[in-house]
Amino acid sequence: MENDKLTHVLGIVGTVIAVLMFVSLLEIARNNIFGNTNIVIQPIVTTVNCTVWSLYAHLKKERYVFWANFPGIILGLFTVITAFMR
């Protein structure tokens, strides 16, 4: 496999894994909504981290890094909001 193709495949795999990791925030949000927990630190840190990496990726034109982190901003913010819904 040539280097460009390998880089492309690794970029896609890394992006999919990162998105799956951020989807796990939905479980925290669900628990927040039903009052089973009130976790707020982890989604705040996730949101800040993903925002920084997305800005970096946008400036460097790194599409895999951008798309691996952008969902974390949205899901992180959603999860933070659910912590304060009660």
CSV table of N, CA and C in Angstrom, one decimal:
chain,number,residue,atom,x,y,z
A,1,MET,N,0.9,-1.2,0.0
A,1,MET,CA,0.0,0.0,0.0
A,1,MET,C,0.9,1.2,0.0
A,2,GLU,N,0.6,2.1,-0.9
A,2,GLU,CA,1.5,3.3,-1.0
A,2,GLU,C,1.1,4.3,0.2
A,3,ASN,N,2.1,5.2,0.5
A,3,ASN,CA,2.0,6.0,1.7
A,3,ASN,C,0.8,6.9,1.7
A,4,ASP,N,0.4,7.5,0.5
A,4,ASP,CA,-0.8,8.3,0.5
A,4,ASP,C,-2.1,7.6,0.8
A,5,LYS,N,-2.2,6.3,0.2
A,5,LYS,CA,-3.4,5.5,0.5
A,5,LYS,C,-3.4,5.1,1.9
A,6,LEU,N,-2.3,4.7,2.5
A,6,LEU,CA,-2.2,4.3,3.9
A,6,LEU,C,-2.6,5.5,4.8
A,7,THR,N,-2.1,6.7,4.5
A,7,THR,CA,-2.5,7.9,5.3
A,7,THR,C,-4.0,8.1,5.2
A,8,HIS,N,-4.5,8.0,4.0
A,8,HIS,CA,-6.0,8.2,3.8
A,8,HIS,C,-6.8,7.2,4.7
A,9,VAL,N,-6.4,5.9,4.6
A,9,VAL,CA,-7.1,4.9,5.4
A,9,VAL,C,-7.0,5.1,6.9
A,10,LEU,N,-5.8,5.5,7.3
A,10,LEU,CA,-5.6,5.7,8.8
A,10,LEU,C,-6.4,7.0,9.2
A,11,GLY,N,-6.5,8.0,8.3
A,11,GLY,CA,-7.3,9.2,8.6
A,11,GLY,C,-8.7,8.8,8.8
A,12,ILE,N,-9.3,8.0,7.9
A,12,ILE,CA,-10.7,7.6,8.0
A,12,ILE,C,-10.9,6.8,9.3
A,13,VAL,N,-10.1,5.8,9.5
A,13,VAL,CA,-10.2,5.0,10.7
A,13,VAL,C,-10.1,5.8,12.0
A,14,GLY,N,-9.2,6.7,12.1
A,14,GLY,CA,-9.0,7.6,13.2
A,14,GLY,C,-10.2,8.5,13.4
A,15,THR,N,-10.8,9.0,12.3
A,15,THR,CA,-11.9,9.8,12.4
A,15,THR,C,-13.2,9.1,12.9
A,16,VAL,N,-13.4,7.9,12.4
A,16,VAL,CA,-14.5,7.0,12.9
A,16,VAL,C,-14.4,6.7,14.3
A,17,ILE,N,-13.2,6.3,14.8
A,17,ILE,CA,-13.0,6.0,16.2
A,17,ILE,C,-13.2,7.2,17.1
A,18,ALA,N,-12.7,8.3,16.7
A,18,ALA,CA,-12.9,9.6,17.5
A,18,ALA,C,-14.4,9.9,17.6
A,19,VAL,N,-15.1,9.8,16.5
A,19,VAL,CA,-16.6,10.1,16.5
A,19,VAL,C,-17.3,9.1,17.5
A,20,LEU,N,-17.0,7.8,17.4
A,20,LEU,CA,-17.6,6.9,18.3
A,20,LEU,C,-17.3,7.2,19.7
A,21,MET,N,-16.1,7.7,20.0
A,21,MET,CA,-15.7,8.0,21.4
A,21,MET,C,-16.6,9.2,21.9
A,22,PHE,N,-16.8,10.2,21.0
A,22,PHE,CA,-17.6,11.3,21.4
A,22,PHE,C,-19.1,11.0,21.5
A,23,VAL,N,-19.6,10.0,20.7
A,23,VAL,CA,-21.0,9.5,20.8
A,23,VAL,C,-21.2,9.0,22.2
A,24,SER,N,-20.2,8.5,22.9
A,24,SER,CA,-20.4,8.0,24.3
A,24,SER,C,-20.9,9.1,25.2
A,25,LEU,N,-20.7,10.4,24.8
A,25,LEU,CA,-21.2,11.5,25.6
A,25,LEU,C,-22.7,11.4,25.7
A,26,LEU,N,-23.4,10.8,24.7
A,26,LEU,CA,-24.8,10.7,24.7
A,26,LEU,C,-25.3,9.9,25.9
A,27,GLU,N,-24.6,8.9,26.4
A,27,GLU,CA,-25.0,8.2,27.6
A,27,GLU,C,-24.9,9.1,28.8
A,28,ILE,N,-23.9,9.9,28.9
A,28,ILE,CA,-23.8,10.8,30.0
A,28,ILE,C,-25.0,11.8,30.0
A,29,ALA,N,-25.3,12.3,28.8
A,29,ALA,CA,-26.4,13.2,28.6
A,29,ALA,C,-27.7,12.6,29.0
A,30,ARG,N,-27.9,11.4,28.6
A,30,ARG,CA,-29.1,10.6,29.0
A,30,ARG,C,-29.3,10.5,30.5
A,31,ASN,N,-28.2,10.2,31.2
A,31,ASN,CA,-28.2,10.1,32.6
A,31,ASN,C,-28.4,11.4,33.2
A,32,ASN,N,-27.9,12.5,32.7
A,32,ASN,CA,-28.1,13.8,33.2
A,32,ASN,C,-29.6,14.2,33.1
A,33,ILE,N,-30.2,13.9,31.9
A,33,ILE,CA,-31.6,14.2,31.7
A,33,ILE,C,-32.5,13.5,32.7
A,34,PHE,N,-32.2,12.3,33.0
A,34,PHE,CA,-33.1,11.5,33.9
A,34,PHE,C,-32.7,11.6,35.4
A,35,GLY,N,-31.7,12.5,35.6
A,35,GLY,CA,-31.3,12.8,37.0
A,35,GLY,C,-30.5,11.8,37.7
A,36,ASN,N,-29.9,10.8,36.9
A,36,ASN,CA,-29.1,9.8,37.5
A,36,ASN,C,-27.7,10.3,37.8
A,37,THR,N,-27.3,11.3,37.3
A,37,THR,CA,-25.9,11.9,37.5
A,37,THR,C,-25.9,13.3,37.1
A,38,ASN,N,-24.9,14.0,37.4
A,38,ASN,CA,-24.8,15.4,37.0
A,38,ASN,C,-23.3,15.7,36.6
A,39,ILE,N,-22.8,15.0,35.6
A,39,ILE,CA,-21.5,15.1,35.2
A,39,ILE,C,-21.3,16.3,34.2
A,40,VAL,N,-20.4,17.2,34.6
A,40,VAL,CA,-20.3,18.4,33.7
A,40,VAL,C,-18.8,18.6,33.4
A,41,ILE,N,-17.9,18.2,34.2
A,41,ILE,CA,-16.5,18.5,33.9
A,41,ILE,C,-16.0,17.8,32.6
A,42,GLN,N,-16.3,16.5,32.5
A,42,GLN,CA,-15.8,15.8,31.3
A,42,GLN,C,-16.3,16.4,30.0
A,43,PRO,N,-17.6,16.7,29.9
A,43,PRO,CA,-18.0,17.3,28.6
A,43,PRO,C,-17.5,18.7,28.4
A,44,ILE,N,-17.2,19.5,29.5
A,44,ILE,CA,-16.6,20.8,29.3
A,44,ILE,C,-15.2,20.6,28.7
A,45,VAL,N,-14.5,19.8,29.3
A,45,VAL,CA,-13.1,19.6,28.9
A,45,VAL,C,-13.1,19.0,27.4
A,46,THR,N,-14.0,18.1,27.1
A,46,THR,CA,-14.1,17.6,25.8
A,46,THR,C,-14.4,18.7,24.8
A,47,THR,N,-15.3,19.6,25.1
A,47,THR,CA,-15.7,20.7,24.2
A,47,THR,C,-14.5,21.6,24.0
A,48,VAL,N,-13.8,22.0,25.0
A,48,VAL,CA,-12.7,22.9,24.9
A,48,VAL,C,-11.6,22.2,24.1
A,49,ASN,N,-11.3,20.9,24.4
A,49,ASN,CA,-10.2,20.2,23.7
A,49,ASN,C,-10.6,20.1,22.2
A,50,CYS,N,-11.8,19.7,21.9
A,50,CYS,CA,-12.2,19.6,20.5
A,50,CYS,C,-12.2,20.9,19.7
A,51,THR,N,-12.6,21.9,20.4
A,51,THR,CA,-12.6,23.3,19.8
A,51,THR,C,-11.2,23.7,19.4
A,52,VAL,N,-10.2,23.5,20.3
A,52,VAL,CA,-8.8,23.8,20.0
A,52,VAL,C,-8.3,23.0,18.9
A,53,TRP,N,-8.6,21.7,18.9
A,53,TRP,CA,-8.1,20.8,17.8
A,53,TRP,C,-8.8,21.1,16.5
A,54,SER,N,-10.0,21.5,16.5
A,54,SER,CA,-10.7,21.8,15.3
A,54,SER,C,-10.2,23.1,14.7
A,55,LEU,N,-9.9,24.1,15.5
A,55,LEU,CA,-9.3,25.4,15.1
A,55,LEU,C,-8.0,25.1,14.5
A,56,TYR,N,-7.2,24.3,15.1
A,56,TYR,CA,-5.8,24.0,14.6
A,56,TYR,C,-6.0,23.3,13.3
A,57,ALA,N,-6.8,22.3,13.2
A,57,ALA,CA,-7.0,21.5,12.0
A,57,ALA,C,-7.5,22.4,10.8
A,58,HIS,N,-8.4,23.3,11.1
A,58,HIS,CA,-8.9,24.3,10.1
A,58,HIS,C,-7.7,25.1,9.6
A,59,LEU,N,-6.9,25.7,10.5
A,59,LEU,CA,-5.8,26.5,10.1
A,59,LEU,C,-4.8,25.7,9.3
A,60,LYS,N,-4.5,24.5,9.6
A,60,LYS,CA,-3.5,23.6,9.0
A,60,LYS,C,-4.1,22.9,7.8
A,61,LYS,N,-5.4,23.0,7.6
A,61,LYS,CA,-6.1,22.3,6.5
A,61,LYS,C,-6.0,20.7,6.7
A,62,GLU,N,-6.1,20.3,7.9
A,62,GLU,CA,-6.1,18.9,8.2
A,62,GLU,C,-7.5,18.4,8.4
A,63,ARG,N,-8.1,17.9,7.3
A,63,ARG,CA,-9.5,17.6,7.3
A,63,ARG,C,-9.8,16.4,8.3
A,64,TYR,N,-8.9,15.4,8.4
A,64,TYR,CA,-9.2,14.3,9.2
A,64,TYR,C,-9.2,14.7,10.7
A,65,VAL,N,-8.3,15.5,11.1
A,65,VAL,CA,-8.3,16.0,12.5
A,65,VAL,C,-9.5,16.9,12.7
A,66,PHE,N,-9.9,17.7,11.8
A,66,PHE,CA,-11.1,18.5,12.0
A,66,PHE,C,-12.3,17.7,12.2
A,67,TRP,N,-12.6,16.7,11.2
A,67,TRP,CA,-13.8,15.9,11.3
A,67,TRP,C,-13.8,14.9,12.5
A,68,ALA,N,-12.6,14.6,13.0
A,68,ALA,CA,-12.5,13.7,14.1
A,68,ALA,C,-12.9,14.5,15.4
A,69,ASN,N,-12.7,15.8,15.4
A,69,ASN,CA,-13.0,16.6,16.6
A,69,ASN,C,-14.2,17.4,16.6
A,70,PHE,N,-14.7,17.8,15.4
A,70,PHE,CA,-15.9,18.7,15.4
A,70,PHE,C,-17.1,18.1,16.0
A,71,PRO,N,-17.4,16.8,15.9
A,71,PRO,CA,-18.6,16.2,16.6
A,71,PRO,C,-18.5,16.3,18.1
A,72,GLY,N,-17.2,16.3,18.6
A,72,GLY,CA,-17.0,16.4,20.0
A,72,GLY,C,-17.5,17.8,20.6
A,73,ILE,N,-17.4,18.8,19.7
A,73,ILE,CA,-17.8,20.2,20.1
A,73,ILE,C,-19.3,20.1,20.3
A,74,ILE,N,-20.0,19.6,19.3
A,74,ILE,CA,-21.5,19.6,19.4
A,74,ILE,C,-22.0,18.7,20.5
A,75,LEU,N,-21.5,17.5,20.6
A,75,LEU,CA,-21.9,16.5,21.6
A,75,LEU,C,-21.5,17.0,23.0
A,76,GLY,N,-20.3,17.6,23.1
A,76,GLY,CA,-19.9,18.1,24.4
A,76,GLY,C,-20.8,19.2,24.9
A,77,LEU,N,-21.1,20.1,24.0
A,77,LEU,CA,-22.0,21.2,24.4
A,77,LEU,C,-23.4,20.7,24.8
A,78,PHE,N,-23.9,19.8,24.0
A,78,PHE,CA,-25.2,19.1,24.3
A,78,PHE,C,-25.2,18.5,25.7
A,79,THR,N,-24.1,17.8,26.0
A,79,THR,CA,-24.0,17.1,27.3
A,79,THR,C,-23.9,18.1,28.4
A,80,VAL,N,-23.2,19.2,28.2
A,80,VAL,CA,-23.1,20.2,29.3
A,80,VAL,C,-24.4,20.8,29.5
A,81,ILE,N,-25.2,21.1,28.5
A,81,ILE,CA,-26.5,21.7,28.6
A,81,ILE,C,-27.4,20.7,29.4
A,82,THR,N,-27.3,19.4,29.2
A,82,THR,CA,-28.2,18.5,29.9
A,82,THR,C,-27.9,18.4,31.4
A,83,ALA,N,-26.7,18.7,31.7
A,83,ALA,CA,-26.3,18.7,33.2
A,83,ALA,C,-27.0,19.8,33.9
A,84,PHE,N,-27.5,20.8,33.2
A,84,PHE,CA,-28.2,21.9,33.9
A,84,PHE,C,-29.7,22.0,33.6
A,85,MET,N,-30.2,20.9,33.1
A,85,MET,CA,-31.6,21.0,32.6
A,85,MET,C,-32.6,20.7,33.8
A,86,ARG,N,-32.2,20.3,34.9
A,86,ARG,CA,-33.1,20.0,36.0
A,86,ARG,C,-33.5,21.2,36.8
